[in-house]
């Protein structure tokens, strides 16, 4: 019996408490039928686990790593230091600065160690998932086709929201 192929995407997070705030990344991958593994590991609390995971990611078949963390958010940068795979940094909103602290921690990487950082809050988690899909689609024509359909449908989605707003405004005015 053939083994199922290993997931192409890993979603790492510094704490299980991050999961509810970043689940939209996983939902975006689900939407496109992309398998992923989700793991809790910390650049500070479990540095050896992070090292081993990142250093063996290529041989285990991973293609993209999403790394979410909040506050002193070093997970994405440390992962990127141990792997040639593309790493997407996902800043987790915090109670102190709403995620600006996380964003600045992740985005200011030194030259030679890129991390593709998405926004904190709002569309950030969803965009992390979609960006992973876009990277995979470069070498997956079926996925590229799904992305083209997704883009084509965006105007319809916005038009439906515009129509809903116009309806509310008309009702408010009457
Ligand atoms: C970071 O520290 C995690 O990503 C989390 O956002 C933050 C706080 O972690 P907990 O104390 O909630 O576990 O490493």
CSV table of N, CA and C and ligand atoms in Angstrom, one decimal:
chain,number,residue,atom,x,y,z
A,1,UNK,N,0.8,-1.2,0.0
A,1,UNK,CA,0.0,0.0,0.0
A,1,UNK,C,0.9,1.2,0.0
A,2,UNK,N,0.6,2.2,-0.9
A,2,UNK,CA,1.4,3.4,-1.0
A,2,UNK,C,1.1,4.3,0.2
A,3,UNK,N,2.2,4.9,0.7
A,3,UNK,CA,2.1,5.9,1.8
A,3,UNK,C,1.6,7.2,1.3
A,4,UNK,N,0.7,7.9,2.0
A,4,UNK,CA,0.3,9.2,1.6
A,4,UNK,C,1.5,10.2,1.5
A,5,UNK,N,1.5,11.1,0.5
A,5,UNK,CA,2.7,11.9,0.4
A,5,UNK,C,2.8,12.9,1.6
A,6,UNK,N,4.0,13.2,2.1
A,6,UNK,CA,4.1,14.1,3.3
A,6,UNK,C,3.6,15.5,2.9
A,7,UNK,N,3.1,16.2,3.9
A,7,UNK,CA,2.7,17.6,3.6
A,7,UNK,C,3.8,18.4,3.1
A,8,UNK,N,3.4,19.4,2.2
A,8,UNK,CA,4.3,20.3,1.6
A,8,UNK,C,4.5,21.5,2.4
A,9,UNK,N,3.6,21.8,3.3
A,9,UNK,CA,3.6,23.0,4.1
A,9,UNK,C,3.6,22.7,5.6
A,10,UNK,N,4.4,23.4,6.3
A,10,UNK,CA,4.4,23.3,7.8
A,10,UNK,C,3.9,24.6,8.3
A,11,UNK,N,3.0,24.6,9.3
A,11,UNK,CA,2.6,25.8,10.0
A,11,UNK,C,3.2,25.6,11.4
A,12,UNK,N,4.2,26.4,11.7
A,12,UNK,CA,4.8,26.4,13.1
A,12,UNK,C,4.3,27.6,13.9
A,13,UNK,N,4.2,27.4,15.2
A,13,UNK,CA,3.8,28.5,16.0
A,13,UNK,C,4.5,28.4,17.4
A,14,UNK,N,4.8,29.6,17.9
A,14,UNK,CA,5.6,29.6,19.2
A,14,UNK,C,4.9,29.1,20.4
A,15,UNK,N,3.5,29.1,20.3
A,15,UNK,CA,2.7,28.7,21.5
A,15,UNK,C,1.4,28.2,21.0
A,16,UNK,N,0.8,27.2,21.7
A,16,UNK,CA,-0.5,26.8,21.3
A,16,UNK,C,-1.5,27.9,21.4
A,17,UNK,N,-1.2,28.9,22.2
A,17,UNK,CA,-2.1,30.1,22.3
A,17,UNK,C,-2.2,30.9,21.0
A,18,UNK,N,-1.2,30.6,20.2
A,18,UNK,CA,-1.3,31.4,18.9
A,18,UNK,C,-2.3,30.8,17.9
A,19,UNK,N,-2.6,29.5,18.1
A,19,UNK,CA,-3.4,28.8,17.1
A,19,UNK,C,-4.7,29.5,16.7
A,20,UNK,N,-5.5,29.9,17.8
A,20,UNK,CA,-6.8,30.5,17.4
A,20,UNK,C,-6.6,31.8,16.6
A,21,UNK,N,-5.5,32.4,16.7
A,21,UNK,CA,-5.2,33.7,16.0
A,21,UNK,C,-4.7,33.5,14.6
A,22,UNK,N,-4.3,32.3,14.3
A,22,UNK,CA,-3.6,32.1,13.0
A,22,UNK,C,-4.3,31.0,12.2
A,23,UNK,N,-5.4,30.5,12.7
A,23,UNK,CA,-6.1,29.4,12.0
A,23,UNK,C,-6.5,29.7,10.6
A,24,UNK,N,-6.7,31.0,10.3
A,24,UNK,CA,-7.0,31.3,8.9
A,24,UNK,C,-6.0,30.9,7.9
A,25,UNK,N,-4.7,30.8,8.3
A,25,UNK,CA,-3.7,30.3,7.4
A,25,UNK,C,-4.0,28.8,7.0
A,26,UNK,N,-4.3,28.0,8.0
A,26,UNK,CA,-4.7,26.6,7.7
A,26,UNK,C,-5.9,26.6,6.9
A,27,UNK,N,-6.9,27.4,7.2
A,27,UNK,CA,-8.2,27.4,6.4
A,27,UNK,C,-7.9,27.7,4.9
A,28,UNK,N,-7.0,28.6,4.7
A,28,UNK,CA,-6.6,29.0,3.3
A,28,UNK,C,-6.0,27.8,2.6
A,29,UNK,N,-5.2,27.1,3.3
A,29,UNK,CA,-4.5,25.8,2.7
A,29,UNK,C,-5.6,24.8,2.4
A,30,UNK,N,-6.5,24.6,3.4
A,30,UNK,CA,-7.6,23.7,3.2
A,30,UNK,C,-8.5,24.0,2.0
A,31,UNK,N,-8.7,25.3,1.8
A,31,UNK,CA,-9.5,25.8,0.6
A,31,UNK,C,-8.9,25.3,-0.7
A,32,UNK,N,-7.6,25.2,-0.7
A,32,UNK,CA,-6.9,24.8,-2.0
A,32,UNK,C,-6.5,23.3,-2.0
A,33,UNK,N,-6.9,22.6,-0.9
A,33,UNK,CA,-6.6,21.2,-0.9
A,33,UNK,C,-5.1,20.9,-0.6
A,34,UNK,N,-4.4,21.9,0.0
A,34,UNK,CA,-3.0,21.7,0.3
A,34,UNK,C,-2.8,21.1,1.7
A,35,UNK,N,-2.2,20.0,1.8
A,35,UNK,CA,-1.9,19.3,3.1
A,35,UNK,C,-0.9,20.1,3.9
A,36,UNK,N,-1.0,20.1,5.2
A,36,UNK,CA,0.0,20.8,6.0
A,36,UNK,C,0.1,20.0,7.3
A,37,UNK,N,1.2,20.3,8.0
A,37,UNK,CA,1.3,19.8,9.4
A,37,UNK,C,1.4,21.1,10.2
A,38,UNK,N,0.8,21.1,11.4
A,38,UNK,CA,0.8,22.2,12.3
A,38,UNK,C,1.5,21.8,13.6
A,39,UNK,N,2.6,22.6,14.0
A,39,UNK,CA,3.4,22.2,15.2
A,39,UNK,C,3.6,23.4,16.1
A,40,UNK,N,3.6,23.1,17.4
A,40,UNK,CA,4.1,24.1,18.4
A,40,UNK,C,5.5,23.9,18.7
A,41,UNK,N,6.3,24.9,18.5
A,41,UNK,CA,7.7,24.9,18.9
A,41,UNK,C,8.2,26.3,19.0
A,42,UNK,N,9.2,26.5,19.9
A,42,UNK,CA,9.6,27.9,20.3
A,42,UNK,C,11.0,28.1,20.1
A,43,UNK,N,11.4,29.3,19.5
A,43,UNK,CA,12.8,29.6,19.3
A,43,UNK,C,13.5,29.8,20.6
A,44,UNK,N,12.7,30.1,21.6
A,44,UNK,CA,13.3,30.4,23.0
A,44,UNK,C,13.1,29.2,23.9
A,45,UNK,N,12.0,28.6,23.9
A,45,UNK,CA,11.7,27.5,24.9
A,45,UNK,C,12.2,26.2,24.4
A,46,UNK,N,12.2,25.9,23.1
A,46,UNK,CA,12.6,24.6,22.6
A,46,UNK,C,13.6,24.9,21.4
A,47,UNK,N,14.7,25.6,21.6
A,47,UNK,CA,15.5,25.9,20.4
A,47,UNK,C,16.1,24.7,19.7
A,48,UNK,N,16.3,23.6,20.4
A,48,UNK,CA,16.9,22.4,19.7
A,48,UNK,C,15.8,21.7,18.8
A,49,UNK,N,14.6,21.7,19.3
A,49,UNK,CA,13.5,21.2,18.5
A,49,UNK,C,13.4,22.0,17.2
A,50,UNK,N,13.4,23.3,17.3
A,50,UNK,CA,13.3,24.2,16.1
A,50,UNK,C,14.5,23.9,15.2
A,51,UNK,N,15.7,23.8,15.7
A,51,UNK,CA,16.8,23.6,14.9
A,51,UNK,C,16.7,22.3,14.1
A,52,UNK,N,16.3,21.2,14.8
A,52,UNK,CA,16.2,19.9,14.2
A,52,UNK,C,15.1,19.9,13.1
A,53,UNK,N,14.0,20.5,13.4
A,53,UNK,CA,12.9,20.6,12.5
A,53,UNK,C,13.3,21.3,11.2
A,54,UNK,N,13.9,22.5,11.4
A,54,UNK,CA,14.2,23.3,10.2
A,54,UNK,C,15.3,22.6,9.4
A,55,UNK,N,16.3,22.0,10.1
A,55,UNK,CA,17.5,21.4,9.4
A,55,UNK,C,17.1,20.2,8.6
A,56,UNK,N,16.0,19.5,9.0
A,56,UNK,CA,15.6,18.3,8.3
A,56,UNK,C,14.3,18.5,7.4
A,57,UNK,N,13.9,19.7,7.3
A,57,UNK,CA,12.7,20.0,6.6
A,57,UNK,C,12.7,19.6,5.1
A,58,UNK,N,13.8,19.9,4.4
A,58,UNK,CA,14.0,19.5,3.0
A,58,UNK,C,13.9,18.0,2.8
A,59,UNK,N,14.6,17.3,3.6
A,59,UNK,CA,14.6,15.8,3.4
A,59,UNK,C,13.3,15.2,3.7
A,60,UNK,N,12.5,15.9,4.5
A,60,UNK,CA,11.2,15.3,4.8
A,60,UNK,C,10.1,15.8,3.8
A,61,UNK,N,10.5,16.5,2.8
A,61,UNK,CA,9.6,16.8,1.7
A,61,UNK,C,8.8,18.1,1.8
A,62,UNK,N,9.1,18.9,2.9
A,62,UNK,CA,8.5,20.2,3.0
A,62,UNK,C,9.0,21.1,1.9
A,63,UNK,N,8.1,22.0,1.5
A,63,UNK,CA,8.4,23.0,0.4
A,63,UNK,C,8.3,24.4,0.9
A,64,UNK,N,7.4,24.7,1.9
A,64,UNK,CA,7.3,26.0,2.4
A,64,UNK,C,7.0,25.9,3.9
A,65,UNK,N,7.5,26.9,4.7
A,65,UNK,CA,7.3,26.9,6.1
A,65,UNK,C,6.7,28.2,6.5
A,66,UNK,N,5.5,28.1,7.2
A,66,UNK,CA,4.9,29.3,7.8
A,66,UNK,C,5.3,29.3,9.3
A,67,UNK,N,5.8,30.4,9.8
A,67,UNK,CA,6.3,30.4,11.2
A,67,UNK,C,5.6,31.6,11.9
A,68,UNK,N,4.7,31.3,12.8
A,68,UNK,CA,4.0,32.3,13.5
A,68,UNK,C,4.5,32.5,14.9
A,69,UNK,N,4.6,33.7,15.4
A,69,UNK,CA,5.0,34.0,16.7
A,69,UNK,C,4.6,35.4,17.1
A,70,UNK,N,4.6,35.6,18.4
A,70,UNK,CA,4.2,36.9,18.9
A,70,UNK,C,5.2,37.5,19.9
A,71,UNK,N,5.2,38.8,20.0
A,71,UNK,CA,6.1,39.5,20.9
A,71,UNK,C,7.6,39.4,20.4
A,72,UNK,N,8.4,38.8,21.2
A,72,UNK,CA,9.8,38.6,20.8
A,72,UNK,C,9.8,37.5,19.8
A,73,UNK,N,9.4,37.8,18.6
A,73,UNK,CA,9.0,36.7,17.6
A,73,UNK,C,10.1,36.3,16.7
A,74,UNK,N,11.0,35.4,17.3
A,74,UNK,CA,12.2,35.0,16.5
A,74,UNK,C,12.1,33.7,15.8
A,75,UNK,N,10.9,33.1,15.9
A,75,UNK,CA,10.8,31.7,15.3
A,75,UNK,C,11.1,31.7,13.8
A,76,UNK,N,10.4,32.6,13.0
A,76,UNK,CA,10.6,32.6,11.6
A,76,UNK,C,12.1,32.8,11.2
A,77,UNK,N,12.7,33.7,11.9
A,77,UNK,CA,14.1,34.0,11.5
A,77,UNK,C,15.0,32.9,11.9
A,78,UNK,N,14.8,32.2,13.0
A,78,UNK,CA,15.6,31.1,13.4
A,78,UNK,C,15.4,29.9,12.4
A,79,UNK,N,14.2,29.7,12.1
A,79,UNK,CA,13.9,28.6,11.1
A,79,UNK,C,14.6,28.9,9.8
A,80,UNK,N,14.5,30.2,9.3
A,80,UNK,CA,15.1,30.5,8.1
A,80,UNK,C,16.6,30.4,8.1
A,81,UNK,N,17.2,30.5,9.3
A,81,UNK,CA,18.7,30.4,9.4
A,81,UNK,C,19.1,28.9,9.2
A,82,UNK,N,18.2,28.0,9.3
A,82,UNK,CA,18.6,26.5,9.3
A,82,UNK,C,18.0,25.8,8.0
A,83,UNK,N,17.4,26.5,7.1
A,83,UNK,CA,16.8,25.9,5.9
A,83,UNK,C,16.9,26.8,4.7
A,84,UNK,N,17.1,26.2,3.5
A,84,UNK,CA,17.0,27.0,2.3
A,84,UNK,C,15.5,27.1,1.8
A,85,UNK,N,14.6,26.5,2.5
A,85,UNK,CA,13.2,26.6,2.0
A,85,UNK,C,12.7,28.0,2.3
A,86,UNK,N,11.7,28.5,1.5
A,86,UNK,CA,11.0,29.8,1.7
A,86,UNK,C,10.3,29.7,3.1
A,87,UNK,N,10.5,30.8,3.9
A,87,UNK,CA,9.9,30.9,5.2
A,87,UNK,C,9.0,32.1,5.2
A,88,UNK,N,7.7,31.9,5.6
A,88,UNK,CA,6.8,33.0,5.7
A,88,UNK,C,6.6,33.3,7.1
A,89,UNK,N,6.9,34.5,7.5
A,89,UNK,CA,6.8,35.0,8.9
A,89,UNK,C,5.4,35.5,9.1
A,90,UNK,N,4.7,35.0,10.2
A,90,UNK,CA,3.4,35.4,10.5
A,90,UNK,C,3.3,36.0,11.9
A,91,UNK,N,3.2,37.4,11.9
A,91,UNK,CA,3.2,38.1,13.2
A,91,UNK,C,1.9,37.8,14.0
A,92,UNK,N,2.0,37.4,15.2
A,92,UNK,CA,0.8,37.1,16.0
A,92,UNK,C,0.4,38.4,16.8
A,93,UNK,N,-0.8,38.8,16.7
A,93,UNK,CA,-1.2,40.0,17.5
A,93,UNK,C,-1.0,39.8,19.0
A,94,UNK,N,-0.5,40.8,19.7
A,94,UNK,CA,-0.3,40.7,21.2
A,94,UNK,C,-1.2,41.7,21.9
A,95,UNK,N,-1.4,41.5,23.2
A,95,UNK,CA,-2.2,42.5,23.9
A,95,UNK,C,-1.5,43.8,24.1
A,96,UNK,N,-0.2,43.8,24.1
A,96,UNK,CA,0.6,45.0,24.4
A,96,UNK,C,0.6,46.0,23.2
A,97,UNK,N,0.9,45.5,22.1
A,97,UNK,CA,1.0,46.4,20.9
A,97,UNK,C,0.2,46.0,19.7
A,98,UNK,N,-0.7,45.1,19.9
A,98,UNK,CA,-1.6,44.6,18.8
A,98,UNK,C,-0.9,43.9,17.7
A,99,UNK,N,0.4,43.5,17.9
A,99,UNK,CA,1.1,42.8,16.9
A,99,UNK,C,2.2,43.6,16.2
A,100,UNK,N,2.2,44.9,16.5
A,100,UNK,CA,3.3,45.7,15.8
A,100,UNK,C,4.7,45.2,16.3
A,101,UNK,N,4.7,44.8,17.6
A,101,UNK,CA,6.0,44.3,18.2
A,101,UNK,C,6.4,43.0,17.5
A,102,UNK,N,5.4,42.1,17.2
A,102,UNK,CA,5.7,40.9,16.5
A,102,UNK,C,6.1,41.1,15.1
A,103,UNK,N,5.4,42.0,14.4
A,103,UNK,CA,5.7,42.4,13.0
A,103,UNK,C,7.2,42.9,12.9
A,104,UNK,N,7.5,43.8,13.8
A,104,UNK,CA,8.9,44.4,13.7
A,104,UNK,C,9.9,43.4,14.0
A,105,UNK,N,9.6,42.5,15.0
A,105,UNK,CA,10.6,41.4,15.3
A,105,UNK,C,10.8,40.5,14.1
A,106,UNK,N,9.8,40.3,13.3
A,106,UNK,CA,9.9,39.3,12.2
A,106,UNK,C,10.5,39.9,10.9
A,107,UNK,N,10.1,41.2,10.7
A,107,UNK,CA,10.3,41.7,9.4
A,107,UNK,C,11.8,42.3,9.2
A,108,UNK,N,12.4,42.5,10.3
A,108,UNK,CA,13.7,43.2,10.2
A,108,UNK,C,14.9,42.2,10.2
A,109,UNK,N,14.8,41.3,9.2
A,109,UNK,CA,15.9,40.3,9.1
A,109,UNK,C,17.1,40.9,8.5
A,110,UNK,N,18.3,40.4,8.9
A,110,UNK,CA,19.5,40.9,8.3
A,110,UNK,C,19.6,40.3,6.9
A,111,UNK,N,20.4,41.0,6.0
A,111,UNK,CA,20.6,40.5,4.7
A,111,UNK,C,21.1,39.0,4.7
A,112,UNK,N,20.8,38.3,3.7
A,112,UNK,CA,21.2,36.9,3.5
A,112,UNK,C,20.3,35.9,4.1
A,113,UNK,N,19.3,36.3,5.0
A,113,UNK,CA,18.4,35.4,5.6
A,113,UNK,C,17.0,35.9,5.4
A,114,UNK,N,16.4,35.8,4.2
A,114,UNK,CA,15.1,36.4,4.0
A,114,UNK,C,13.9,35.6,4.7
A,115,UNK,N,13.0,36.4,5.2
A,115,UNK,CA,11.7,35.9,5.7
A,115,UNK,C,10.6,36.8,5.0
A,116,UNK,N,9.7,36.1,4.4
A,116,UNK,CA,8.6,36.8,3.7
A,116,UNK,C,7.5,37.1,4.7
A,117,UNK,N,7.5,38.3,5.2
A,117,UNK,CA,6.6,38.6,6.3
A,117,UNK,C,5.2,39.2,5.9
A,118,UNK,N,4.2,38.6,6.4
A,118,UNK,CA,2.8,39.1,6.1
A,118,UNK,C,2.4,40.0,7.3
A,119,UNK,N,1.2,40.6,7.1
A,119,UNK,CA,0.7,41.6,8.1
A,119,UNK,C,0.3,40.9,9.4
A,120,UNK,N,0.3,41.8,10.4
A,120,UNK,CA,-0.2,41.4,11.7
A,120,UNK,C,-1.7,41.6,11.8
A,121,UNK,N,-2.4,40.6,12.1
A,121,UNK,CA,-3.9,40.7,12.2
A,121,UNK,C,-4.5,40.9,10.8
A,122,UNK,N,-5.8,41.3,10.8
A,122,UNK,CA,-6.5,41.5,9.5
A,122,UNK,C,-6.3,40.3,8.6
A,123,UNK,N,-5.7,40.5,7.4
A,123,UNK,CA,-5.6,39.4,6.4
A,123,UNK,C,-4.3,38.6,6.6
A,124,UNK,N,-3.5,38.9,7.6
A,124,UNK,CA,-2.2,38.3,7.7
A,124,UNK,C,-2.2,36.8,7.7
A,125,UNK,N,-2.9,36.1,8.6
A,125,UNK,CA,-2.9,34.7,8.6
A,125,UNK,C,-3.4,34.1,7.2
A,126,UNK,N,-4.5,34.6,6.7
A,126,UNK,CA,-5.0,34.1,5.4
A,126,UNK,C,-4.0,34.3,4.3
A,127,UNK,N,-3.3,35.5,4.3
A,127,UNK,CA,-2.3,35.8,3.3
A,127,UNK,C,-1.1,34.8,3.4
A,128,UNK,N,-0.8,34.5,4.7
A,128,UNK,CA,0.3,33.5,4.8
A,128,UNK,C,0.0,32.2,4.1
A,129,UNK,N,-1.2,31.7,4.3
A,129,UNK,CA,-1.7,30.5,3.7
A,129,UNK,C,-1.7,30.6,2.1
A,130,UNK,N,-2.2,31.8,1.7
A,130,UNK,CA,-2.3,32.0,0.2
A,130,UNK,C,-1.0,32.1,-0.4
A,131,UNK,N,-0.1,32.8,0.3
A,131,UNK,CA,1.3,32.9,-0.2
A,131,UNK,C,2.0,31.6,-0.4
A,132,UNK,N,1.7,30.7,0.6
A,132,UNK,CA,2.3,29.3,0.5
A,132,UNK,C,1.7,28.6,-0.7
A,133,UNK,N,0.4,28.8,-0.9
A,133,UNK,CA,-0.2,28.2,-2.1
A,133,UNK,C,0.4,28.7,-3.4
A,134,UNK,N,0.7,30.0,-3.4
A,134,UNK,CA,1.3,30.6,-4.6
A,134,UNK,C,2.7,30.1,-4.9
A,135,UNK,N,3.4,29.9,-3.8
A,135,UNK,CA,4.8,29.3,-4.0
A,135,UNK,C,4.7,27.9,-4.6
A,136,UNK,N,3.8,27.1,-4.0
A,136,UNK,CA,3.6,25.7,-4.4
A,136,UNK,C,3.1,25.7,-5.9
A,137,UNK,N,2.3,26.6,-6.3
A,137,UNK,CA,1.7,26.7,-7.6
A,137,UNK,C,2.7,26.9,-8.7
A,138,UNK,N,3.9,27.4,-8.3
A,138,UNK,CA,4.9,27.6,-9.3
A,138,UNK,C,5.3,26.3,-10.0
A,139,UNK,N,5.2,25.2,-9.3
A,139,UNK,CA,5.6,23.9,-9.8
A,139,UNK,C,4.4,22.9,-9.8
A,140,UNK,N,3.2,23.4,-9.8
A,140,UNK,CA,2.0,22.5,-9.7
A,140,UNK,C,0.9,23.2,-10.5
A,141,UNK,N,0.7,22.7,-11.7
A,141,UNK,CA,-0.2,23.3,-12.7
A,141,UNK,C,-1.7,23.3,-12.2
A,142,UNK,N,-2.0,22.2,-11.5
A,142,UNK,CA,-3.4,22.1,-11.0
A,142,UNK,C,-3.7,23.2,-9.9
A,143,UNK,N,-2.7,23.4,-9.1
A,143,UNK,CA,-2.8,24.4,-8.1
A,143,UNK,C,-2.8,25.8,-8.7
A,144,UNK,N,-2.0,26.0,-9.7
A,144,UNK,CA,-2.0,27.2,-10.5
A,144,UNK,C,-3.4,27.5,-11.1
A,145,UNK,N,-4.0,26.5,-11.6
A,145,UNK,CA,-5.4,26.7,-12.1
A,145,UNK,C,-6.4,27.1,-11.1
A,146,UNK,N,-6.3,26.5,-9.9
A,146,UNK,CA,-7.2,26.9,-8.8
A,146,UNK,C,-6.9,28.3,-8.4
A,147,UNK,N,-5.7,28.8,-8.4
A,147,UNK,CA,-5.4,30.1,-8.1
A,147,UNK,C,-5.9,31.1,-9.1
A,148,UNK,N,-5.8,30.7,-10.4
A,148,UNK,CA,-6.4,31.6,-11.4
A,148,UNK,C,-7.9,31.8,-11.2
A,149,UNK,N,-8.6,30.7,-10.9
A,149,UNK,CA,-10.0,30.7,-10.6
A,149,UNK,C,-10.3,31.6,-9.4
A,150,UNK,N,-9.5,31.5,-8.4
A,150,UNK,CA,-9.7,32.2,-7.2
A,150,UNK,C,-9.6,33.7,-7.5
A,151,UNK,N,-8.6,34.1,-8.3
A,151,UNK,CA,-8.4,35.5,-8.7
A,151,UNK,C,-9.6,36.0,-9.5
A,152,UNK,N,-10.0,35.2,-10.4
A,152,UNK,CA,-11.2,35.6,-11.3
A,152,UNK,C,-12.4,35.8,-10.5
A,153,UNK,N,-12.6,35.1,-9.4
A,153,UNK,CA,-13.8,35.2,-8.6
A,153,UNK,C,-13.8,36.4,-7.6
A,154,UNK,N,-12.6,37.0,-7.4
A,154,UNK,CA,-12.5,38.1,-6.4
A,154,UNK,C,-13.4,39.3,-6.7
A,155,UNK,N,-13.5,39.7,-8.0
A,155,UNK,CA,-14.4,40.8,-8.3
A,155,UNK,C,-15.8,40.5,-8.0
A,156,UNK,N,-16.3,39.3,-8.2
A,156,UNK,CA,-17.7,38.9,-7.9
A,156,UNK,C,-17.9,39.0,-6.4
A,157,UNK,N,-16.9,38.6,-5.6
A,157,UNK,CA,-17.0,38.6,-4.2
A,157,UNK,C,-17.2,40.0,-3.7
A,158,UNK,N,-16.3,40.9,-4.2
A,158,UNK,CA,-16.4,42.3,-3.8
A,158,UNK,C,-17.7,42.9,-4.3
A,159,UNK,N,-18.2,42.6,-5.5
A,159,UNK,CA,-19.4,43.1,-6.0
A,159,UNK,C,-20.6,42.7,-5.1
A,160,UNK,N,-20.6,41.5,-4.6
A,160,UNK,CA,-21.6,41.0,-3.7
A,160,UNK,C,-21.6,41.8,-2.4
A,161,UNK,N,-20.4,42.1,-1.9
A,161,UNK,CA,-20.3,42.9,-0.7
A,161,UNK,C,-20.8,44.3,-0.9
A,162,UNK,N,-20.5,44.9,-2.1
A,162,UNK,CA,-20.9,46.2,-2.4
A,162,UNK,C,-22.4,46.2,-2.5
A,163,UNK,N,-23.0,45.2,-3.1
A,163,UNK,CA,-24.5,45.2,-3.2
A,163,UNK,C,-25.1,45.1,-1.8
A,164,UNK,N,-24.5,44.3,-0.9
A,164,UNK,CA,-25.0,44.2,0.4
A,164,UNK,C,-24.9,45.5,1.2
A,165,UNK,N,-23.8,46.2,1.0
A,165,UNK,CA,-23.7,47.6,1.6
A,165,UNK,C,-24.7,48.5,1.1
A,166,UNK,N,-25.0,48.5,-0.2
A,166,UNK,CA,-25.9,49.4,-0.8
A,166,UNK,C,-27.3,49.2,-0.2
A,167,UNK,N,-27.6,47.9,0.0
A,167,UNK,CA,-28.9,47.5,0.5
A,167,UNK,C,-29.1,48.0,2.0
A,168,UNK,N,-28.0,47.9,2.8
A,168,UNK,CA,-28.1,48.4,4.1
A,168,UNK,C,-28.3,49.9,4.1
A,169,UNK,N,-27.5,50.6,3.2
A,169,UNK,CA,-27.6,52.1,3.2
A,169,UNK,C,-29.0,52.5,2.8
A,170,UNK,N,-29.6,51.8,1.8
A,170,UNK,CA,-31.0,52.1,1.4
A,170,UNK,C,-32.0,51.9,2.5
A,171,UNK,N,-31.8,50.8,3.3
A,171,UNK,CA,-32.7,50.5,4.4
A,171,UNK,C,-32.5,51.6,5.5
A,172,UNK,N,-31.3,52.0,5.7
A,172,UNK,CA,-31.0,53.0,6.8
A,172,UNK,C,-31.7,54.3,6.4
A,173,UNK,N,-31.7,54.6,5.1
A,173,UNK,CA,-32.2,55.9,4.6
A,173,UNK,C,-33.7,55.9,4.6
A,174,UNK,N,-34.4,54.8,4.5
A,174,UNK,CA,-35.8,54.7,4.4
A,174,UNK,C,-36.5,54.8,5.8
B,1,LIG,C1,5.7,33.5,21.6
B,1,LIG,O1,5.4,34.1,22.8
B,1,LIG,C2,4.5,32.8,21.1
B,1,LIG,O2,4.5,32.8,19.7
B,1,LIG,C3,3.4,33.6,21.7
B,1,LIG,O3,2.8,34.4,20.8
B,1,LIG,C4,4.1,34.4,22.8
B,1,LIG,C5,3.5,34.1,24.2
B,1,LIG,O4,3.5,32.7,24.4
B,1,LIG,P1,2.6,32.1,25.6
B,1,LIG,O5,3.2,32.6,26.9
B,1,LIG,O6,1.2,32.5,25.4
B,1,LIG,O7,2.8,30.6,25.5
B,1,LIG,O8,6.8,32.7,21.6
